[in-house]
mmCIF file of C-alpha atoms and ligand atoms in Angstrom:
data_model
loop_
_atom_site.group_PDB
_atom_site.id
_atom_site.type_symbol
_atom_site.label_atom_id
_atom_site.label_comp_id
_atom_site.label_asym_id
_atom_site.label_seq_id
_atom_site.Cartn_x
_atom_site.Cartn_y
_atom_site.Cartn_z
ATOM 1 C CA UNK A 410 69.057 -232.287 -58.578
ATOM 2 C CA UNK A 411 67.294 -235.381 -59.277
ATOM 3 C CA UNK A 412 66.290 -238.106 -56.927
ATOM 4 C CA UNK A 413 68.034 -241.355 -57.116
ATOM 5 C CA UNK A 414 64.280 -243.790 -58.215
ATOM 6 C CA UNK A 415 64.654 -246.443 -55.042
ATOM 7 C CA UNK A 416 63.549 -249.460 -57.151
ATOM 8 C CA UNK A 417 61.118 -252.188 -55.129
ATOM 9 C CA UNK A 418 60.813 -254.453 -58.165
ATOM 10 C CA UNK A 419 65.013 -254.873 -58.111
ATOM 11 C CA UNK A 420 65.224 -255.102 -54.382
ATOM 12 C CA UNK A 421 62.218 -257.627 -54.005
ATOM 13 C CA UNK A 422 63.851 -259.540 -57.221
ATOM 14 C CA UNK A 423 66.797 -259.786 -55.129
ATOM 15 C CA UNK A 424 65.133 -260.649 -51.583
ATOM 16 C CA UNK A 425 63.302 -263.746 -53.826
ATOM 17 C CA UNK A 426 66.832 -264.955 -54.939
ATOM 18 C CA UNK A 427 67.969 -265.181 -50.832
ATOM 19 C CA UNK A 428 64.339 -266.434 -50.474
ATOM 20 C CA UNK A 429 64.778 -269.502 -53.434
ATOM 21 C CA UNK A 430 68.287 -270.063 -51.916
ATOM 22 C CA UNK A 431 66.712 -270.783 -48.403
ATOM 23 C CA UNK A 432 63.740 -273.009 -49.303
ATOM 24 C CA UNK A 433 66.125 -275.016 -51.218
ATOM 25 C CA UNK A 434 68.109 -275.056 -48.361
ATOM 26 C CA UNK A 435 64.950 -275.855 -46.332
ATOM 27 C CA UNK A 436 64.585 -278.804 -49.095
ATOM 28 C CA UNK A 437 67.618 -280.273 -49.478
ATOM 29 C CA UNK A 438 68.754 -280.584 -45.609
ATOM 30 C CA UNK A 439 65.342 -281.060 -44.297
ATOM 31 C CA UNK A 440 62.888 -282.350 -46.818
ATOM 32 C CA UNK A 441 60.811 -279.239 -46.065
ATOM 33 C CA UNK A 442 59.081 -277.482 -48.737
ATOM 34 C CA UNK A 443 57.262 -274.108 -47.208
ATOM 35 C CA UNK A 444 52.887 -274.483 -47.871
ATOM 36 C CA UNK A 445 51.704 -271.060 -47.772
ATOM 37 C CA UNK A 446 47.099 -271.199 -48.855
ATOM 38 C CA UNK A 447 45.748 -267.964 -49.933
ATOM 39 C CA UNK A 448 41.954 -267.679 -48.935
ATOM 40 C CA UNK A 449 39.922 -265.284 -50.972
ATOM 41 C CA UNK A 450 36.284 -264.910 -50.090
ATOM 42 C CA UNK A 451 34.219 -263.301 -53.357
ATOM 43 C CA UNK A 452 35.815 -261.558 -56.488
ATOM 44 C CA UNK A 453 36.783 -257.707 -55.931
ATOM 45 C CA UNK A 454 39.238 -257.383 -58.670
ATOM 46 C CA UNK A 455 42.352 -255.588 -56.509
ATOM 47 C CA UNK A 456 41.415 -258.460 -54.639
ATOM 48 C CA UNK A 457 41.663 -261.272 -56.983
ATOM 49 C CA UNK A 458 45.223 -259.361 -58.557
ATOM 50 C CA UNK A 459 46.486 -259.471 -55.240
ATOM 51 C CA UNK A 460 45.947 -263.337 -54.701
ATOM 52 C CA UNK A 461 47.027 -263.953 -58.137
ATOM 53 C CA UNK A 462 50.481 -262.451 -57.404
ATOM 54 C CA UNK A 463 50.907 -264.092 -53.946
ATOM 55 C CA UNK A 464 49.917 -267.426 -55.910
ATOM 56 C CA UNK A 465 52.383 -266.525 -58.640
ATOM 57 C CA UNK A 466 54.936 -265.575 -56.462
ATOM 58 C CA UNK A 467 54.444 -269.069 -54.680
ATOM 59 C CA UNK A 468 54.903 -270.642 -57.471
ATOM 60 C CA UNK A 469 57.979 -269.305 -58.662
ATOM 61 C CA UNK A 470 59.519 -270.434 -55.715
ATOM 62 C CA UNK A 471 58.840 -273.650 -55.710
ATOM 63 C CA UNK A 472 56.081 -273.316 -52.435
ATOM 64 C CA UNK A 473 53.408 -275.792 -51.741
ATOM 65 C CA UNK A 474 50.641 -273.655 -52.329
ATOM 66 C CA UNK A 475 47.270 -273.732 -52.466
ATOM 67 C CA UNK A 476 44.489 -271.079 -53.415
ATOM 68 C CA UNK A 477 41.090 -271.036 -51.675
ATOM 69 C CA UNK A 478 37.909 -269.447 -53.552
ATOM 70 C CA UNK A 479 35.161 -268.918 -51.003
ATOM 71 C CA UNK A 480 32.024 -267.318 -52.387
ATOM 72 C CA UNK A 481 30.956 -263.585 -51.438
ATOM 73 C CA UNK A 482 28.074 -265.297 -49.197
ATOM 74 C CA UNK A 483 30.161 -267.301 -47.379
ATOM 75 C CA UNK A 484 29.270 -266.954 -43.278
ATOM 76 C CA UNK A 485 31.846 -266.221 -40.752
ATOM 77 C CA UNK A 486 31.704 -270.105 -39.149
ATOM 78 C CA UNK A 487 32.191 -271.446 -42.477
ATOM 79 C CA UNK A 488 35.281 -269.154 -43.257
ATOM 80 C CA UNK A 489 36.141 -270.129 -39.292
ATOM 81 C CA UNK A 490 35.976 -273.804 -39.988
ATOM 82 C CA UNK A 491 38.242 -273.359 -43.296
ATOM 83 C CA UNK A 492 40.963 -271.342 -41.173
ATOM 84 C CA UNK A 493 40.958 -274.259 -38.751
ATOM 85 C CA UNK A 494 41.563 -277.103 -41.336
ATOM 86 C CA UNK A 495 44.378 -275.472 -42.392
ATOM 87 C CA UNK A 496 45.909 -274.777 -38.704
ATOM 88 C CA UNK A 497 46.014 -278.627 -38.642
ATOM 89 C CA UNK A 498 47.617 -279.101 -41.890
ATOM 90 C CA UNK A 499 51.311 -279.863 -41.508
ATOM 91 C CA UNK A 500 51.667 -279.353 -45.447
ATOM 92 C CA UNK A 501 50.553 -275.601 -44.430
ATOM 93 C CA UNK A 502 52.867 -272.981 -42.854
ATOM 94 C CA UNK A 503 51.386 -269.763 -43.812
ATOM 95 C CA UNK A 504 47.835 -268.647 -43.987
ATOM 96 C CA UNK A 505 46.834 -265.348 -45.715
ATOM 97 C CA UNK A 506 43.656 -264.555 -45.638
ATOM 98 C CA UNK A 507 42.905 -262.075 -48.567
ATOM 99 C CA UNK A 508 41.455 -258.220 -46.837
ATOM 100 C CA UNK A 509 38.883 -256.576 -47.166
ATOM 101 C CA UNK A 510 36.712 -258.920 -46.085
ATOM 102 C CA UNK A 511 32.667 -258.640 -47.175
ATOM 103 C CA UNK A 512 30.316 -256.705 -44.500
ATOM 104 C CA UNK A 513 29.154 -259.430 -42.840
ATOM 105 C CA UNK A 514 32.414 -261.101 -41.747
ATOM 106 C CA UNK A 515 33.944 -259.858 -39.012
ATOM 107 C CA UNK A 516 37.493 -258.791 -39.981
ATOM 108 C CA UNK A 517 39.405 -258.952 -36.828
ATOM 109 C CA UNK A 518 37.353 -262.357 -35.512
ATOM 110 C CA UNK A 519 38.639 -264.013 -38.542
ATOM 111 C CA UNK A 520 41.975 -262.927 -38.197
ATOM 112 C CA UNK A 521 42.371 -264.037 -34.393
ATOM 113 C CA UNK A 522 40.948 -267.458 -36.002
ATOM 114 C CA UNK A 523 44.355 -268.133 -37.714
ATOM 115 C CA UNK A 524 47.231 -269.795 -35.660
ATOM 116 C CA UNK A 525 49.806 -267.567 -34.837
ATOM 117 C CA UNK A 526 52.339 -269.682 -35.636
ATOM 118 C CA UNK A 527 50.791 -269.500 -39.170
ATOM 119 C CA UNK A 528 50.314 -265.540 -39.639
ATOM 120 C CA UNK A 529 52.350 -264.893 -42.112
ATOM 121 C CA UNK A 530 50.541 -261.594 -42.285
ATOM 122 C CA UNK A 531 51.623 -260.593 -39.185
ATOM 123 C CA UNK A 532 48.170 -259.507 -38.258
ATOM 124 C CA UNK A 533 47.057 -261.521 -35.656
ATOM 125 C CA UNK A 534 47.339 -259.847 -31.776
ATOM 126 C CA UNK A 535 49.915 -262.269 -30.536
ATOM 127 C CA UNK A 536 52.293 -261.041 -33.277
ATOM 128 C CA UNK A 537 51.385 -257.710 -33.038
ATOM 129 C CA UNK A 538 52.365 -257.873 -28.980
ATOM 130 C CA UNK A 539 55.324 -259.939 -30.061
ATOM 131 C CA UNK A 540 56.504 -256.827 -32.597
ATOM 132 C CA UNK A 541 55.930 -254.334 -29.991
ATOM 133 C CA UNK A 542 57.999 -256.264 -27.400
ATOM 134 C CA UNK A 543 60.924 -256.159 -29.712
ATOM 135 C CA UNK A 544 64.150 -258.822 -30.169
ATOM 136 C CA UNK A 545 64.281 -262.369 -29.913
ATOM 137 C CA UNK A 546 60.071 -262.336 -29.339
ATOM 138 C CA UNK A 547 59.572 -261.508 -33.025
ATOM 139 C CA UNK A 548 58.437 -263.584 -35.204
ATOM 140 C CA UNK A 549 56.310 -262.311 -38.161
ATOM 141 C CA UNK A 550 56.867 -258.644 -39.263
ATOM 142 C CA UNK A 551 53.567 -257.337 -41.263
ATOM 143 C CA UNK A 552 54.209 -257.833 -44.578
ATOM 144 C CA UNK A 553 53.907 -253.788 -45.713
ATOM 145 C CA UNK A 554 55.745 -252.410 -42.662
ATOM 146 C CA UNK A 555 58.659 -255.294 -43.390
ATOM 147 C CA UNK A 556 58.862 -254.070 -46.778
ATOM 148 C CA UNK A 557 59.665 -250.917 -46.274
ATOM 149 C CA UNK A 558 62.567 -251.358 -43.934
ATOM 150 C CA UNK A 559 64.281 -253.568 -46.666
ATOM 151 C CA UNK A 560 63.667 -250.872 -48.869
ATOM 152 C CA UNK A 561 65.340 -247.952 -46.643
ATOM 153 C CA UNK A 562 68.061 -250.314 -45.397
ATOM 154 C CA UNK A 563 68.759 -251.771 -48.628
ATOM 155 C CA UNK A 564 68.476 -248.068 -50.632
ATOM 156 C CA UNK A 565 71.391 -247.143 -48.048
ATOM 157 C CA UNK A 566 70.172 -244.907 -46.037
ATOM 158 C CA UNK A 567 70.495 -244.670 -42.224
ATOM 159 C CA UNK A 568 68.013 -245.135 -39.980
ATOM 160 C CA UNK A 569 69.700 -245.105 -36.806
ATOM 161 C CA UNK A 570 68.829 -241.519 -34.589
ATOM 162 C CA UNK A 571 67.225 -240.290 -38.043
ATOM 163 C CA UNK A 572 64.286 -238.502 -37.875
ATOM 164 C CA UNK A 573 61.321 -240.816 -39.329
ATOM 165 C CA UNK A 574 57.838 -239.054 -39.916
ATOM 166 C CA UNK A 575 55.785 -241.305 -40.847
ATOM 167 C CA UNK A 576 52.343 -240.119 -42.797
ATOM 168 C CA UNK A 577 49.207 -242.737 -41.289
ATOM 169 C CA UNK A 578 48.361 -244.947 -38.333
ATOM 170 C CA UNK A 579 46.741 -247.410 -39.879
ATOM 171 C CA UNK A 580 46.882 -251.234 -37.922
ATOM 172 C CA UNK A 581 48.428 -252.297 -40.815
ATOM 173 C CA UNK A 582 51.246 -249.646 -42.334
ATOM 174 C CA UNK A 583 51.310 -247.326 -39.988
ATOM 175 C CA UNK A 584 51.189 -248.459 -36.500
ATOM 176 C CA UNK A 585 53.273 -251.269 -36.734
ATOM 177 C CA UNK A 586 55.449 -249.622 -39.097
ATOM 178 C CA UNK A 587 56.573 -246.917 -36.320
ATOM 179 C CA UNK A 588 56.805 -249.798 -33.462
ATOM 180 C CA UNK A 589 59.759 -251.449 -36.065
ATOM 181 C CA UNK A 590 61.384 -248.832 -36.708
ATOM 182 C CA UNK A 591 62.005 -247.401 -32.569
ATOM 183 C CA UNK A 592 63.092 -250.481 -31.650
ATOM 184 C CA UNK A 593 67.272 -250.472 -30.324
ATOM 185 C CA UNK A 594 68.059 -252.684 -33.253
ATOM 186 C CA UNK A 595 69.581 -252.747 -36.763
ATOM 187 C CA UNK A 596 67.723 -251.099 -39.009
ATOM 188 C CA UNK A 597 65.496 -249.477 -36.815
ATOM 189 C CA UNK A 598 67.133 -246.875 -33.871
ATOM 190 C CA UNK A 599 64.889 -244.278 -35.302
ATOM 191 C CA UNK A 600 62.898 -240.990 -33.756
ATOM 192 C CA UNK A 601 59.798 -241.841 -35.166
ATOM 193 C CA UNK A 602 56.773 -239.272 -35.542
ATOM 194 C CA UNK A 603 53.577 -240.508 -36.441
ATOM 195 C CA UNK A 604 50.858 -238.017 -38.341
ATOM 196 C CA UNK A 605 47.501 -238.536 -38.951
ATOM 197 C CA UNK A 606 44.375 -236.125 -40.039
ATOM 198 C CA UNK A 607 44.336 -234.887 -36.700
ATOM 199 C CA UNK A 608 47.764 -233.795 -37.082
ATOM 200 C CA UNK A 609 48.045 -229.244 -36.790
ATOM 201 C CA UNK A 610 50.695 -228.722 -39.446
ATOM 202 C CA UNK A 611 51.135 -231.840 -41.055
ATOM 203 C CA UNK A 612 53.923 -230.139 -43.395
ATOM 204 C CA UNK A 613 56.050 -228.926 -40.984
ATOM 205 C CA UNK A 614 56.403 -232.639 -39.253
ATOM 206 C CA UNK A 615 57.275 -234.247 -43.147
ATOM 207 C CA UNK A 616 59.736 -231.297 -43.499
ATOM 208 C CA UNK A 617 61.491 -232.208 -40.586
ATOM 209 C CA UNK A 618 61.923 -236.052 -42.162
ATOM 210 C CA UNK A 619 65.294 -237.643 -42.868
ATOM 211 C CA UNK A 620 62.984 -240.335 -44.087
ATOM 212 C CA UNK A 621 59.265 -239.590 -45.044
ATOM 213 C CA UNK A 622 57.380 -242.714 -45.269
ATOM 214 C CA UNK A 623 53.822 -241.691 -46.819
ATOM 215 C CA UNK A 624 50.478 -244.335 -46.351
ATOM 216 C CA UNK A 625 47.718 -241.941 -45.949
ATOM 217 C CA UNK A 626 45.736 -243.480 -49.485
ATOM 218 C CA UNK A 627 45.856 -239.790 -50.749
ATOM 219 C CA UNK A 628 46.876 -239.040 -54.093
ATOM 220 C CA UNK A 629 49.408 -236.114 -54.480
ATOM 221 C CA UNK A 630 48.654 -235.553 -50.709
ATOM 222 C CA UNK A 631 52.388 -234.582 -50.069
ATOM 223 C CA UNK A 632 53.890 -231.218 -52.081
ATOM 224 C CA UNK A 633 56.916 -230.974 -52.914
ATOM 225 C CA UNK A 634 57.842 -227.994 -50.527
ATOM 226 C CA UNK A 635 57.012 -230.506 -47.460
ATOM 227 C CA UNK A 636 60.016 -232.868 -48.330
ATOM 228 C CA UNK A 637 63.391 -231.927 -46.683
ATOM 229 C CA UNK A 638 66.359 -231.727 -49.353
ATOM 230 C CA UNK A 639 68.096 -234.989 -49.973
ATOM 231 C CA UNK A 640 65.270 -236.987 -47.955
ATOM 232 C CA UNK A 641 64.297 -240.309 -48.550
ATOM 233 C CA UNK A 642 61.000 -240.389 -49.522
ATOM 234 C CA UNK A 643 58.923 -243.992 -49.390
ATOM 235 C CA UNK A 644 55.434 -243.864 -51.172
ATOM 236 C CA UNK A 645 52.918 -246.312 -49.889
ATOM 237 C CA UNK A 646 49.702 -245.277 -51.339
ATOM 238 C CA UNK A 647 48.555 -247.074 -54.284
ATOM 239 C CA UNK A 648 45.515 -244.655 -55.507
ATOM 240 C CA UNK A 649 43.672 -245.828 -59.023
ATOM 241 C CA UNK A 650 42.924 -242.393 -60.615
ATOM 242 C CA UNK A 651 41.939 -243.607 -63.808
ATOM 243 C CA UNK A 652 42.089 -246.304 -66.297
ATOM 244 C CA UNK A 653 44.671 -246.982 -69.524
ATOM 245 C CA UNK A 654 44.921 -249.616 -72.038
ATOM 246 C CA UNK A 655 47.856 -251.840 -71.912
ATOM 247 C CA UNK A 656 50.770 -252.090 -74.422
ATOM 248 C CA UNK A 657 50.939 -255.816 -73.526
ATOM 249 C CA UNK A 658 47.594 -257.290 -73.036
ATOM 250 C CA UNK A 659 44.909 -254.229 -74.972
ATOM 251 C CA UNK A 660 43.037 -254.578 -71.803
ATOM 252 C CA UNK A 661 42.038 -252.072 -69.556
ATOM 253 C CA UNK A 662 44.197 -251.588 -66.649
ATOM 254 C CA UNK A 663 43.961 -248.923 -63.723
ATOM 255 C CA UNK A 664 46.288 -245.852 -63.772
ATOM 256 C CA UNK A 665 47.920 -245.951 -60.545
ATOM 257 C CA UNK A 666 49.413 -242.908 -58.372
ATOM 258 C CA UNK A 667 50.876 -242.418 -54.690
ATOM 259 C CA UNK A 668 50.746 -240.181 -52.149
ATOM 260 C CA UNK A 669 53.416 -237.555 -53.334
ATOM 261 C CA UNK A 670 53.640 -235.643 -55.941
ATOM 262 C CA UNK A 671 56.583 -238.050 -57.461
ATOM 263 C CA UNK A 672 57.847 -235.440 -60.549
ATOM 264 C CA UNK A 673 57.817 -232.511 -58.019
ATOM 265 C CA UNK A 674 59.613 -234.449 -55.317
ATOM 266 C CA UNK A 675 62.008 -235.981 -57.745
ATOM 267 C CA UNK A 676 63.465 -232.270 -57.407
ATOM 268 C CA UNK A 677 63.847 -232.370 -53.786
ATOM 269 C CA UNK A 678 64.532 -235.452 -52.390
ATOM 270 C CA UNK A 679 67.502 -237.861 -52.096
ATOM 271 C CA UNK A 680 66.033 -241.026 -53.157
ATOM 272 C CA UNK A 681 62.396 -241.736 -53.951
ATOM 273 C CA UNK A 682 60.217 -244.829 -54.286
ATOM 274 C CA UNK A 683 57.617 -245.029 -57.724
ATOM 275 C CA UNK A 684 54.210 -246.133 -57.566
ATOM 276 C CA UNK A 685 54.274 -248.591 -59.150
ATOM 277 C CA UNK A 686 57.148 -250.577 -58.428
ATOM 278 C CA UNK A 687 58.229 -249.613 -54.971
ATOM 279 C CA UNK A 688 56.708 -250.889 -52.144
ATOM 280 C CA UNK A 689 53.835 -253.403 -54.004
ATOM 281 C CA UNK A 690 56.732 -255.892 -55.029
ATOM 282 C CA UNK A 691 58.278 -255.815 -51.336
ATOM 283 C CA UNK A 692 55.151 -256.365 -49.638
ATOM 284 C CA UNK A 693 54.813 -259.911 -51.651
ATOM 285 C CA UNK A 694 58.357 -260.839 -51.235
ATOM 286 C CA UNK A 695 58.258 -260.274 -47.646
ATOM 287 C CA UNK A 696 55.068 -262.566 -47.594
ATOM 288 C CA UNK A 697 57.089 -265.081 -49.268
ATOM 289 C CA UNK A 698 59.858 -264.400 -46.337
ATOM 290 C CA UNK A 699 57.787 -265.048 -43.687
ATOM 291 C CA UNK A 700 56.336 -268.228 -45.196
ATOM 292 C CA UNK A 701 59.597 -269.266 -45.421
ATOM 293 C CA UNK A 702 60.163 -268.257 -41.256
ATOM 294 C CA UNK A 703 56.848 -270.249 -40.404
ATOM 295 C CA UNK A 704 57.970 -273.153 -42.197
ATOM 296 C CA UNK A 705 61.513 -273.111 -40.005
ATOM 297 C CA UNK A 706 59.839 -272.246 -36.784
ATOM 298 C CA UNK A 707 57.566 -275.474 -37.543
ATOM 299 C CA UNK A 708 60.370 -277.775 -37.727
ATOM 300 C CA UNK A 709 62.609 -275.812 -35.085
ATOM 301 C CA UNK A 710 65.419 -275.383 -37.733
ATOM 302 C CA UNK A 711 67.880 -271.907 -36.943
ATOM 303 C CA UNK A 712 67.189 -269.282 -39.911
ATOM 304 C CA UNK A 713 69.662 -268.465 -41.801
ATOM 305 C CA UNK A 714 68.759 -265.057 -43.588
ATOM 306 C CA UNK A 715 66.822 -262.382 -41.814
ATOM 307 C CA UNK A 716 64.454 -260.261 -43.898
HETATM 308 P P1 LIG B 2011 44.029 -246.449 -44.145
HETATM 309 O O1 LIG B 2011 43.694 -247.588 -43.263
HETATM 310 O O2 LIG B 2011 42.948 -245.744 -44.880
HETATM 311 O O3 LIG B 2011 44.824 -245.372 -43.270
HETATM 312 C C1 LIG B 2011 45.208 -244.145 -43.810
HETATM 313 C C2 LIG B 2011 45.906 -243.334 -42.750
HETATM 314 O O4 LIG B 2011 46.313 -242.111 -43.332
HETATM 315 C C3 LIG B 2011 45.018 -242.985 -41.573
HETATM 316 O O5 LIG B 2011 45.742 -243.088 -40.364
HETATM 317 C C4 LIG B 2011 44.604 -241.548 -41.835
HETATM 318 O O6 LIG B 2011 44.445 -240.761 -40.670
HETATM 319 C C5 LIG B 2011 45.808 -241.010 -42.595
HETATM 320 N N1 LIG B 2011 45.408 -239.964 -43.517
HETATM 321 C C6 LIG B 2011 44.493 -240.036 -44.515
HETATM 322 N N2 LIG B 2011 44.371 -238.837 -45.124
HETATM 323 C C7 LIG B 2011 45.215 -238.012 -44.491
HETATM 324 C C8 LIG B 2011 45.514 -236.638 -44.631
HETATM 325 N N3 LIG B 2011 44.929 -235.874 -45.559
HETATM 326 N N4 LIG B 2011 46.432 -236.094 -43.799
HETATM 327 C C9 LIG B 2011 47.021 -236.828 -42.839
HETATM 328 N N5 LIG B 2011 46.762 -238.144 -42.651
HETATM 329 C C10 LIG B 2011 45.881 -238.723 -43.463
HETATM 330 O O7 LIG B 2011 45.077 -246.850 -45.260
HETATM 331 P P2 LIG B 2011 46.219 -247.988 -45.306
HETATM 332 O O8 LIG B 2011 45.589 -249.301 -45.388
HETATM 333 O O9 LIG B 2011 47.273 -247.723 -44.288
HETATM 334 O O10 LIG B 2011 46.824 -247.657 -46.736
HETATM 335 C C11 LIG B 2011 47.365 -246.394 -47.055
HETATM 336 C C12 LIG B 2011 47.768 -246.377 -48.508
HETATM 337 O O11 LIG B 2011 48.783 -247.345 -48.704
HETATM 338 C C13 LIG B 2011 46.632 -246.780 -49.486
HETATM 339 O O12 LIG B 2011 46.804 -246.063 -50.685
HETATM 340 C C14 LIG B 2011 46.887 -248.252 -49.735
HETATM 341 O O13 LIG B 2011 46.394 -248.685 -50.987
HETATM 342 C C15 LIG B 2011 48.394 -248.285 -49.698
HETATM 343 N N6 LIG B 2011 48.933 -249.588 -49.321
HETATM 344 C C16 LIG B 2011 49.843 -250.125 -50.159
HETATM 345 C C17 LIG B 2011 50.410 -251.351 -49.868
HETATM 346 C C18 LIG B 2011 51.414 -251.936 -50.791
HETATM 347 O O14 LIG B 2011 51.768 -253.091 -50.656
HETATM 348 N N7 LIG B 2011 51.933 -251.165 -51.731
HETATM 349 C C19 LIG B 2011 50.040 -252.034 -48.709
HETATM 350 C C20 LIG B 2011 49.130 -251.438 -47.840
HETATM 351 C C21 LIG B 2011 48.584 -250.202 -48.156
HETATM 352 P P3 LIG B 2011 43.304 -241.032 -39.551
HETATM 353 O O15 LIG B 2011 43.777 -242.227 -38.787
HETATM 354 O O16 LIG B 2011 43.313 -239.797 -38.759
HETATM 355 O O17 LIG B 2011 42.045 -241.299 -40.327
#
């Protein structure tokens, strides 16, 4: 048997359509167009490619947007200050500011420094308390976490009283992941288990998965012999393990892998997410979604799609 390839670029391409077909929407009946500012402080490349995308992906949809370069030095008051010009800039909805962050910033004080209302991340603790409450008092999903539930949901497969083991408790894939997916709603209704390095047989719990949802940032970490027959298998991690020369471009590019053993598990599973091209794509698009939500929120105008 061979595992049906669950593909993120398709899905996102078509979450970007319902996306484009909204902030027209947004455009035409309100004279809104959605302002999303990227802030990058220094130049880590996986950095600078992620900002790039968002930026692209901004573009393509016709978003105000605006990129910010801060230098590598900049102080935590200055990056502060720039945070707070844009929480009074109507033009603005959505404010991403670009993680990691260098040493001498401190990570969480910056993110409590954006407004809420602008979080498109979904980072910030009044969103984070507003996810774990559940219902009507969400109002930005994390970007990963929101992904990956388009992905299962839009693959087909069931989440409702499935088992769910989910591989990592990160703040940021993990944690909030398993909160979405226990909530009594659609596309959610789950029995969630949550594993970690702490975890005493960490294969038994992913055999037991109906859906195994890995973001541990370990390459080949799950075997094939831990994934249940006809699972559905999501692959977070994006691991560089190398570097190749592109087709396209001659330059050097870095040779990406996940967290399963993807030909192995092919043979097992159901349906299977690659790396690349599973979740990366979704976690953009669902950026561009909640841009989108921050910009209707501002102006108090009902949403019509729900990603
Ligand atoms: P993280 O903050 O490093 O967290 C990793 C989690 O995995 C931790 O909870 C850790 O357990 C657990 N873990 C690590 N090794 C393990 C092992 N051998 N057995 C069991 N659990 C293990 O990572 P993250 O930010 O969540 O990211 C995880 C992966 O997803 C990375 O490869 C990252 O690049 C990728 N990612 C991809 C996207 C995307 O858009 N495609 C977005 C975000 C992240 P402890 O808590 O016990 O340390």
């Amino acid at each position: 048997m061979s595992a049906k390839i669950i593909s993120g670029s398709e899905i996102a391409r078509t979450i970007r359509e319902e996306i484009a077909r909204e902030a027209l929407r947004l455009r035409q009946e309100y004279g809104i167009v959605p302002g999303l500012v990227t802030i990058l402080v220094g130049e880590h490349p996986a950095s600078v490619s992620y900002v790039t995308a968002k930026q692209r992906a901004a573009h393509e949809l016709a978003f105000y947007s605006v990129q910010e370069n801060l230098p590598e030095t900049v102080t935590e008051q200055e990056l502060e200050k720039c945070i707070d010009r844009y929480n009074n800039d109507p033009k603005i909805h959505g404010i991403l500011v670009q993680l990691p962050l260098p040493r001498h910033i401190h990570e969480q004080k910056i993110i409590n420094a954006i407004d809420p209302d602008k979080d498109v991340d979904g980072f910030h603790p009044v969103n984070l308390g507003r996810l774990m409450i559940g219902g009507d008092a969400v109002k930005f999903l994390p970007c990963t976490p929101a992904g990956i539930q388009q992905l299962i949901v839009r693959a087909g497969y069931t989440t409702e009283g499935a088992e769910v083991v989910i591989v990592g408790r990160s703040n940021i894939v993990g944690k909030p992941l398993a909160v979405m997916l226990m909530q009594k709603a659609r596309g959610a209704n789950a029995t969630v288990t949550v594993v970690h390095t702490a975890t005493k047989d960490l294969a038994a719990h992913c055999r037991r998965a109906d859906i195994l949802i890995v973001a541990a940032g370990v390459p080949g970490l799950v075997k094939p012999d831990w994934i249940k027959p006809g699972a559905c298998v999501i692959d977070v991690g994006v691991n560089r393990v190398g570097e190749k020369t592109s087709e396209k471009t001659g330059k050097k590019i870095p040779i990406l892998r996940g967290d399963v053993d993807f030909e192995a598990a092919m043979e097992i599973a159901g349906a299977i997410t690659p790396v690349p091209g599973g979740v990366g794509p979704m976690t953009i698009t669902m950026l561009m979604a909640n841009t989108v939500k921050a910009a209707q929120y501002a102006a108090n105008i009902p949403l019509a799609a729900k990603h």
